[in-house]
Amino acid sequence: MKLTVTGVGYVGIVTAVCLASMGHEVTCLDVDEIKIALLKSGSPPVYEPELQEMMARHAQRLTYTGDAEAAYRDAEVIFIAVGTPEQPNGSANLAYVYEAARGIAQNASRDCVVVVKSTVPVGTNDRVEAIIKKNLAHNVKVEVASNPEFLAQGTAVQDTLHAARIVIGVESEAAEAVLRRVYEGFGQPVLVMGRKSAEMTKYASNDFLALKISYINEIANLCEEVGGNIDDVARGMGMDPRIGDKFLRAGIGYGGSCFPKDTLALHYVANQFDKDLKTVKATIEVNERQKARLIYKARKYFESLEDVPVALLGLAFKPHTDDLRGAPAFVNVANLLSEGAKLSVWDPVAMPAFKKHYPSGLRYCDNIEEALAGAELCLIMTEWPEVTGLDIQSFKRLMKRPLVLDGRNCFSPALFAGSGIVYDSIGRAVAS
Ligand SMILES: NC(=O)c1ccc[n+]([C@@H]2O[C@H](COP(=O)([O-])OP(=O)(O)OC[C@H]3O[C@@H](n4cnc5c(N)ncnc54)[C@H](O)[C@@H]3O)[C@@H](O)[C@H]2O)c1
């Protein structure tokens, strides 16, 4: 089939490449000329494992353009995968979605189905359909369908190729049939429902996962007080199939482009209907507090952080991505710098992006050893394999004072027993 994906960020480019791998002809449209130039040169605009290789393998079925007319002219199905970032009041900014809808209306010159893949509040698909119908330049029939995306950054390609389910929200059997054809090759369960339910399914899923994280983090903090071990507790909980073992890893909170904004957006929508979603509100508050958990811990060891050399390992909100959106590293770096710490940071892929926020005031290191050298405190922000695979003796060998505050529970505390290194993690006893 001839498909177009509008907006080729994390979701759009992965969707486009995976659809091409199923034999579809996919045109990728983006307003960002730099992204399009990069794609044309064979480089994906975001870092995702396997993405570049797949782009190359299916290159003959992938076209990249900034020309809306060319992108929409023949498309049977048009996916909207533009961003829906949060606004200062917590609501989702739908301006990019509506702009894409107007572009489609002006250029679509054959009957087509427009699929909203961006995460959007309930009712947005209706609005997209209204905008398209109002602005149609040609005599064509356009239907709108919701198809929320559940991929996770860092495993986006595999998540798309092996999704647990494909949710399709449609208002007609014709649109359902078209989407079933699009996804035929994936062999995944397809769940068909109304558009509003599909829109809600996305927020309800994300906010539930975020809730699980905030819940386990609160239990972890309590474990520290009462002498429990969060690893044991999480294992004990997770083996219950009613609970499940995913998203029960304690740490310094969630970040990324989805959980922070989707919790805020659902909270905002509920308020619009005079409803107070107390669980969602608590999820957000707990997460904000948890991001600074290591700073709170650091105060146990230092009266002041002024002039203390600090190594910060990891900037991205999770490994295998260069995405910094909502990353706890920001809260920690801001706190440490405002307290006068001397900061050396390392991340294998996210440093160039972080430099745009902090071009100076801290030292960017090429490797972990360089960051640790002479440090009196090490904060672990991201569980990169380079960190989890580190020989713990490096902390002792390289640091002036071997004190490790681990925000991602990368190591077993038992490893540090008798090591002379103080190891303080989340929800577990301090080891040394
Ligand atoms: N990133 C994730 O892990 C993830 C997972 C599931 C769902 N989502 C949702 O998917 C949507 C996209 O997220 P993302 O992280 O891929 O965003 P992104 O910011 O990485 O990419 C969005 C792209 O859209 C382009 N764009 C904006 N307006 C455009 C227009 N009018 N025409 C063409 N291109 C346009 C931008 O230039 C950018 O390249 C969001 O709603 C997000 O909530 C994201």
Coordinates of C-alpha atoms and ligand atoms in Angstrom, one line a residue:
M1 CA 0.0 0.0 0.0
K2 CA 1.1 3.6 -0.5
L3 CA 1.4 5.2 3.0
T4 CA 2.6 8.5 4.3
V5 CA 3.9 9.3 7.7
T6 CA 3.8 12.9 8.8
G7 CA 6.3 13.8 11.5
V8 CA 9.3 11.6 11.6
G9 CA 10.5 11.9 15.2
Y10 CA 10.9 8.8 17.4
V11 CA 7.4 7.4 16.6
G12 CA 7.2 8.5 13.0
I13 CA 10.5 7.2 11.7
V14 CA 10.2 3.9 13.5
T15 CA 6.6 3.4 12.3
A16 CA 7.7 4.3 8.7
V17 CA 10.6 1.9 8.7
C18 CA 8.6 -1.0 10.2
L19 CA 5.8 -0.4 7.7
A20 CA 8.3 -0.4 4.9
S21 CA 9.7 -3.7 6.2
M22 CA 6.2 -5.2 5.7
G23 CA 6.3 -4.3 2.0
H24 CA 4.5 -0.9 2.0
E25 CA 5.7 2.1 0.1
V26 CA 6.2 4.7 2.7
T27 CA 6.7 8.4 2.2
C28 CA 8.1 10.3 5.3
L29 CA 7.1 14.0 5.6
D30 CA 8.6 16.4 8.1
V31 CA 8.7 20.2 8.3
D32 CA 12.2 19.9 9.8
E33 CA 14.5 20.2 6.7
I34 CA 17.5 19.1 8.7
K35 CA 15.8 15.9 9.6
I36 CA 14.8 15.2 6.0
A37 CA 18.4 15.9 4.8
L38 CA 19.7 13.5 7.5
L39 CA 17.3 10.8 6.5
K40 CA 18.1 11.2 2.8
S41 CA 21.8 10.7 3.7
G42 CA 20.8 7.4 5.4
S43 CA 21.0 8.5 9.0
P44 CA 18.0 8.4 11.3
P45 CA 17.2 11.6 13.2
V46 CA 17.0 9.8 16.5
Y47 CA 19.1 7.0 18.1
E48 CA 17.2 3.7 18.3
P49 CA 18.9 0.3 18.1
E50 CA 18.5 -1.5 14.7
L51 CA 16.8 1.6 13.1
Q52 CA 19.7 2.6 10.8
E53 CA 20.2 -0.9 9.6
M54 CA 16.5 -1.4 8.8
M55 CA 16.4 2.0 7.1
A56 CA 19.2 0.8 4.8
R57 CA 17.6 -2.6 4.2
H58 CA 14.3 -1.2 3.1
A59 CA 15.6 2.0 1.5
Q60 CA 14.0 1.3 -1.8
R61 CA 10.5 1.5 -0.2
L62 CA 11.2 4.7 1.8
T63 CA 11.0 8.2 0.5
Y64 CA 11.8 11.4 2.5
T65 CA 10.4 14.8 1.7
G66 CA 9.5 18.2 3.1
D67 CA 7.0 18.7 0.3
A68 CA 3.4 18.1 1.6
E69 CA 1.9 18.1 -1.9
A70 CA 4.1 15.3 -3.1
A71 CA 3.7 13.4 0.2
Y72 CA -0.1 13.4 0.3
R73 CA -1.0 13.3 -3.4
D74 CA -1.3 9.5 -3.8
A75 CA -1.4 8.2 -0.2
E76 CA -4.0 5.7 0.7
V77 CA -3.3 6.0 4.4
I78 CA -1.7 9.0 6.1
F79 CA -0.3 8.6 9.6
I80 CA 0.0 11.7 11.8
A81 CA 2.9 11.2 14.2
V82 CA 3.7 14.8 15.1
G83 CA 4.5 15.9 18.6
T84 CA 1.9 16.8 21.2
P85 CA 4.1 18.4 23.8
E86 CA 2.7 19.7 27.1
Q87 CA 1.7 23.3 27.5
P88 CA 2.5 25.3 30.7
N89 CA -1.0 24.5 32.0
G90 CA -0.4 20.7 31.5
S91 CA -2.7 20.3 28.5
A92 CA -1.4 18.7 25.3
N93 CA -0.4 21.2 22.6
L94 CA -2.4 20.0 19.5
A95 CA -1.2 22.8 17.2
Y96 CA 1.1 20.4 15.2
V97 CA -1.7 17.9 14.8
Y98 CA -4.2 20.4 13.5
E99 CA -1.5 22.0 11.2
A100 CA -0.9 18.5 9.8
A101 CA -4.7 18.0 9.3
R102 CA -4.9 21.3 7.4
G103 CA -2.0 20.2 5.2
I104 CA -3.7 16.9 4.4
A105 CA -7.0 18.7 3.6
Q106 CA -5.2 20.9 1.1
N107 CA -3.3 18.2 -0.7
A108 CA -5.0 14.9 -0.5
S109 CA -6.2 14.1 -4.0
R110 CA -7.5 10.6 -3.6
D111 CA -9.8 8.9 -1.0
C112 CA -7.8 8.1 2.1
V113 CA -7.7 7.2 5.7
V114 CA -6.0 9.6 8.1
V115 CA -4.6 7.8 11.1
V116 CA -3.8 9.8 14.3
K117 CA -0.9 8.1 15.9
S118 CA 0.1 11.0 18.1
T119 CA -1.1 10.8 21.7
V120 CA -4.1 13.1 21.8
P121 CA -6.9 13.8 24.3
V122 CA -10.3 12.3 23.8
G123 CA -12.2 14.1 21.1
T124 CA -9.1 15.2 19.0
N125 CA -9.9 12.7 16.2
D126 CA -13.3 14.3 15.8
R127 CA -11.7 17.7 15.6
V128 CA -9.1 16.5 13.1
E129 CA -11.9 15.1 10.9
A130 CA -13.8 18.4 11.2
I131 CA -10.7 20.4 10.2
I132 CA -10.0 18.1 7.2
K133 CA -13.6 18.2 6.0
K134 CA -13.8 22.0 6.3
N135 CA -10.6 22.6 4.4
L136 CA -10.7 19.9 1.7
A137 CA -9.3 21.3 -1.6
H138 CA -10.3 18.3 -3.7
N139 CA -13.4 16.2 -4.1
V140 CA -12.2 13.2 -2.1
K141 CA -13.5 11.2 0.9
V142 CA -11.3 11.2 4.0
E143 CA -11.9 9.1 7.1
V144 CA -10.1 9.6 10.4
A145 CA -9.0 6.7 12.6
S146 CA -7.2 6.6 15.9
N147 CA -4.2 4.2 16.2
P148 CA -2.3 5.1 19.4
E149 CA 1.3 4.1 19.7
F150 CA 2.7 2.1 22.6
L151 CA 6.4 1.7 21.7
A152 CA 9.0 2.6 24.2
Q153 CA 12.2 4.5 23.3
G154 CA 15.3 2.4 23.4
T155 CA 13.4 -0.7 22.2
A156 CA 11.1 1.1 19.7
V157 CA 11.8 -1.1 16.6
Q158 CA 11.3 -4.4 18.5
D159 CA 8.2 -3.0 20.2
T160 CA 6.7 -2.1 16.9
L161 CA 7.5 -5.4 15.2
H162 CA 6.3 -7.4 18.2
A163 CA 3.6 -5.2 19.8
A164 CA 1.3 -6.9 22.3
R165 CA -1.7 -5.3 20.6
I166 CA -2.6 -2.9 17.9
V167 CA -5.4 -0.6 19.0
I168 CA -7.6 0.8 16.3
G169 CA -10.3 3.4 16.9
V170 CA -12.7 3.7 14.0
E171 CA -16.2 5.0 13.2
S172 CA -16.7 2.9 10.1
E173 CA -16.1 -0.7 8.8
A174 CA -14.3 0.7 5.8
A175 CA -11.7 2.4 7.8
E176 CA -11.2 -0.7 9.9
A177 CA -10.7 -2.8 6.8
V178 CA -8.0 -0.4 5.5
L179 CA -6.1 -0.5 8.8
R180 CA -6.4 -4.3 9.0
R181 CA -4.7 -4.4 5.6
V182 CA -1.9 -2.0 6.8
Y183 CA -1.1 -4.2 9.8
E184 CA -1.7 -7.6 8.1
G185 CA 2.0 -8.5 7.9
F186 CA 2.7 -7.8 11.6
G187 CA 0.7 -10.8 12.8
Q188 CA -0.3 -9.0 16.0
P189 CA -3.6 -8.9 17.8
V190 CA -5.8 -6.1 16.5
L191 CA -8.2 -4.5 18.9
V192 CA -11.0 -2.5 17.3
M193 CA -13.0 0.1 19.2
G194 CA -14.5 3.5 18.9
R195 CA -12.1 6.5 18.4
K196 CA -12.7 8.0 21.8
S197 CA -12.0 4.7 23.6
A198 CA -8.8 4.3 21.6
E199 CA -7.7 7.8 22.5
M200 CA -8.5 7.0 26.2
T201 CA -6.7 3.6 26.1
K202 CA -3.4 5.3 25.3
Y203 CA -3.6 7.8 28.3
A204 CA -5.0 5.1 30.6
S205 CA -2.2 2.7 29.8
N206 CA 0.6 5.3 30.1
D207 CA -0.7 6.8 33.3
F208 CA -1.1 3.3 34.8
L209 CA 2.5 2.4 34.1
A210 CA 3.6 5.8 35.5
L211 CA 1.5 5.1 38.6
K212 CA 3.2 1.7 39.0
I213 CA 6.6 3.4 39.0
S214 CA 5.7 6.1 41.5
Y215 CA 4.1 3.4 43.7
I216 CA 7.2 1.2 43.8
N217 CA 9.4 4.3 44.4
E218 CA 7.3 5.2 47.4
I219 CA 7.5 1.7 48.7
A220 CA 11.3 1.7 48.1
N221 CA 11.7 4.9 50.1
L222 CA 9.8 3.3 52.9
C223 CA 11.9 0.2 52.7
E224 CA 14.9 2.4 53.4
E225 CA 13.3 3.6 56.6
V226 CA 12.0 0.2 57.9
G227 CA 14.9 -1.9 56.7
G228 CA 13.3 -3.8 53.9
N229 CA 14.9 -4.5 50.5
I230 CA 12.9 -3.3 47.5
D231 CA 14.4 -5.9 45.2
D232 CA 12.9 -8.7 47.3
V233 CA 9.6 -6.8 47.7
A234 CA 9.3 -6.1 44.0
R235 CA 10.1 -9.7 43.1
G236 CA 7.5 -10.9 45.7
M237 CA 4.9 -8.6 44.2
G238 CA 5.8 -9.2 40.5
M239 CA 5.3 -12.9 40.6
D240 CA 1.7 -12.4 41.3
P241 CA 0.2 -12.4 37.7
R242 CA -2.5 -9.9 38.8
I243 CA 0.3 -7.4 39.4
G244 CA 3.0 -8.4 36.9
D245 CA 6.7 -7.8 37.2
K246 CA 7.2 -5.0 34.8
F247 CA 7.6 -1.3 35.8
L248 CA 8.4 -2.3 39.4
R249 CA 12.0 -1.2 39.3
A250 CA 12.7 1.4 41.9
G251 CA 14.8 4.4 41.0
I252 CA 14.9 8.2 40.7
G253 CA 11.6 8.4 38.7
Y254 CA 10.4 8.3 35.2
G255 CA 11.2 10.8 32.5
G256 CA 11.0 10.7 28.7
S257 CA 8.6 12.3 26.2
C258 CA 5.5 10.4 27.3
F259 CA 4.9 9.7 31.0
P260 CA 5.5 13.2 32.2
K261 CA 3.3 14.9 29.6
D262 CA 0.7 12.2 29.4
T263 CA 0.1 12.2 33.2
L264 CA -0.2 16.0 33.1
A265 CA -2.5 15.9 30.0
L266 CA -4.9 13.3 31.6
H267 CA -5.0 15.3 34.8
Y268 CA -5.8 18.4 32.8
V269 CA -8.6 16.7 30.8
A270 CA -10.2 15.4 34.0
N271 CA -10.1 18.9 35.5
Q272 CA -12.0 20.1 32.4
F273 CA -14.8 17.7 33.3
D274 CA -14.6 18.8 37.0
K275 CA -13.0 15.5 37.9
D276 CA -10.0 15.2 40.1
L277 CA -8.0 12.1 39.2
K278 CA -6.3 11.6 42.6
T279 CA -4.1 8.7 41.6
V280 CA -2.7 10.6 38.6
K281 CA -2.0 13.7 40.6
A282 CA -0.2 11.6 43.2
T283 CA 1.8 9.9 40.5
I284 CA 3.1 13.2 39.2
E285 CA 3.9 14.6 42.7
V286 CA 5.8 11.5 43.8
N287 CA 7.8 11.4 40.6
E288 CA 8.9 15.0 40.9
R289 CA 10.1 14.4 44.4
Q290 CA 11.8 11.2 43.5
K291 CA 13.9 12.8 40.8
A292 CA 15.8 14.7 43.6
R293 CA 16.2 11.6 45.8
L294 CA 19.9 11.4 45.3
I295 CA 20.4 15.0 46.3
Y296 CA 18.4 14.3 49.4
K297 CA 20.7 11.4 50.1
A298 CA 23.9 13.4 49.3
R299 CA 23.0 15.8 52.2
K300 CA 23.5 12.9 54.6
Y301 CA 27.1 12.7 53.6
F302 CA 28.0 16.4 53.0
E303 CA 27.2 19.5 55.0
S304 CA 27.6 21.5 51.8
L305 CA 28.2 20.5 48.1
E306 CA 30.2 23.6 47.4
D307 CA 33.4 22.8 45.5
V308 CA 32.7 19.0 45.9
P309 CA 33.9 17.2 42.8
V310 CA 30.9 15.2 41.6
A311 CA 30.8 12.6 38.8
L312 CA 27.4 12.2 37.2
L313 CA 27.0 9.0 35.1
G314 CA 24.2 9.1 32.5
L315 CA 22.1 12.0 31.3
A316 CA 19.4 10.3 29.2
F317 CA 16.2 9.4 30.9
K318 CA 16.9 5.8 30.2
P319 CA 19.6 3.8 28.4
H320 CA 19.7 3.3 24.6
T321 CA 18.2 6.7 23.8
D322 CA 19.6 10.2 23.5
D323 CA 16.2 11.6 24.6
L324 CA 16.5 14.0 27.5
R325 CA 12.9 15.1 27.8
G326 CA 11.9 14.9 31.4
A327 CA 15.2 13.3 32.4
P328 CA 16.0 13.4 36.1
A329 CA 19.5 14.5 35.2
F330 CA 18.2 18.1 34.7
V331 CA 16.9 18.4 38.3
N332 CA 20.1 16.9 39.6
V333 CA 22.5 19.0 37.5
A334 CA 20.5 22.2 38.4
N335 CA 20.6 21.4 42.1
L336 CA 24.3 20.5 42.1
L337 CA 25.4 23.5 40.2
S338 CA 23.3 25.9 42.3
E339 CA 25.0 24.4 45.4
G340 CA 28.4 25.0 43.8
A341 CA 29.5 21.4 43.1
K342 CA 32.2 20.8 40.5
L343 CA 30.4 18.6 38.0
S344 CA 31.9 16.0 35.6
V345 CA 29.3 14.3 33.5
W346 CA 29.4 11.3 31.1
D347 CA 26.8 9.8 28.8
P348 CA 27.5 7.7 25.7
V349 CA 25.0 9.4 23.4
A350 CA 23.1 12.2 25.1
M351 CA 25.9 14.7 25.8
P352 CA 25.6 16.7 22.5
A353 CA 21.9 17.2 23.3
F354 CA 22.6 18.1 26.9
K355 CA 25.2 20.6 25.9
K356 CA 22.5 22.7 24.2
H357 CA 21.0 23.2 27.7
Y358 CA 24.3 23.5 29.5
P359 CA 27.0 24.7 27.1
S360 CA 29.3 25.5 30.1
G361 CA 29.5 25.3 33.8
L362 CA 30.2 21.6 33.9
R363 CA 32.8 19.2 32.4
Y364 CA 31.8 16.7 29.7
C365 CA 33.9 13.5 29.8
D366 CA 34.7 11.1 27.0
N367 CA 34.5 8.1 29.3
I368 CA 33.4 7.0 32.8
E369 CA 37.0 6.9 34.1
E370 CA 37.6 10.5 33.2
A371 CA 34.4 11.5 35.1
L372 CA 35.2 9.5 38.2
A373 CA 38.8 10.7 38.5
G374 CA 39.2 12.7 41.7
A375 CA 35.5 12.7 42.4
E376 CA 34.2 12.7 46.0
L377 CA 30.7 11.7 45.0
C378 CA 29.3 9.7 42.1
L379 CA 25.6 9.9 41.1
I380 CA 24.2 7.3 38.7
M381 CA 21.3 8.6 36.7
T382 CA 21.0 6.1 33.8
E383 CA 21.6 2.3 33.8
W384 CA 23.7 2.3 30.7
P385 CA 25.5 -1.1 30.1
E386 CA 28.8 0.7 30.5
V387 CA 27.7 1.6 34.0
T388 CA 26.1 -1.7 35.0
G389 CA 29.2 -3.5 33.6
L390 CA 31.7 -1.4 35.4
D391 CA 34.2 -3.1 37.7
I392 CA 33.3 -1.6 41.1
Q393 CA 36.9 -1.3 42.0
S394 CA 37.1 1.6 39.5
F395 CA 35.2 3.7 42.1
K396 CA 37.9 3.0 44.6
R397 CA 40.7 3.3 42.3
L398 CA 39.7 6.6 40.6
M399 CA 37.6 8.5 43.1
K400 CA 39.1 10.6 45.9
R401 CA 36.3 9.5 48.2
P402 CA 34.5 6.4 46.9
L403 CA 30.9 7.3 47.6
V404 CA 28.3 6.0 45.1
L405 CA 24.7 7.1 45.1
D406 CA 22.9 4.9 42.6
G407 CA 19.6 6.2 41.3
R408 CA 19.0 3.1 39.1
N409 CA 20.1 0.2 41.4
C410 CA 22.7 -0.9 38.8
F411 CA 24.6 -3.1 41.3
S412 CA 23.9 -5.5 44.0
P413 CA 24.7 -4.0 47.4
A414 CA 26.3 -7.3 48.4
L415 CA 29.1 -6.6 45.9
F416 CA 30.2 -3.6 48.0
A417 CA 30.4 -5.4 51.3
G418 CA 33.9 -4.9 52.7
S419 CA 34.9 -3.0 49.6
G420 CA 35.7 0.3 51.3
I421 CA 33.2 2.0 48.8
V422 CA 30.0 3.5 50.3
Y423 CA 27.2 2.4 48.1
D424 CA 23.7 3.9 48.7
S425 CA 20.9 3.0 46.3
I426 CA 17.1 3.2 46.2
G427 CA 15.1 1.1 48.7
R428 CA 18.1 -1.0 49.9
A429 CA 20.4 -0.8 52.8
V430 CA 23.6 1.2 52.4
A431 CA 26.6 -1.1 51.8
S432 CA 30.3 -0.4 52.3
Ligands
LIG1 N1 8.5 9.0 21.9 C1 7.8 8.0 22.4 O1 8.3 7.1 23.0 C2 6.3 7.9 22.1 C3 5.6 6.7 22.3 C4 4.3 6.6 22.1 C5 3.6 7.7 21.6 N2 4.3 8.9 21.4 C6 3.5 10.0 20.9 O2 3.8 10.1 19.5 C7 3.8 11.5 19.1 C8 5.1 11.9 18.5 O3 6.1 11.7 19.5 P1 7.7 11.7 19.1 O4 8.4 11.5 20.4 O5 7.9 10.9 17.9 O6 7.8 13.3 18.7 P2 9.1 14.0 18.1 O7 9.1 15.4 18.6 O8 10.3 13.2 18.2 O9 8.7 14.1 16.5 C9 7.7 14.9 16.0 C10 8.1 15.3 14.6 O10 7.0 15.9 14.0 C11 7.5 16.9 13.1 N3 6.4 17.9 12.8 C12 5.8 18.8 13.5 N4 4.8 19.4 12.9 C13 4.7 18.9 11.6 C14 3.9 19.0 10.5 N5 2.9 19.9 10.5 N6 4.2 18.3 9.4 C15 5.2 17.4 9.4 N7 6.0 17.2 10.5 C16 5.8 17.9 11.6 C17 8.6 17.6 13.9 O11 9.5 18.3 13.1 C18 9.2 16.3 14.5 O12 10.2 15.7 13.6 C19 3.5 12.3 20.4 O13 2.1 12.6 20.5 C20 3.9 11.4 21.5 O14 3.2 11.6 22.7 C21 5.6 9.0 21.6

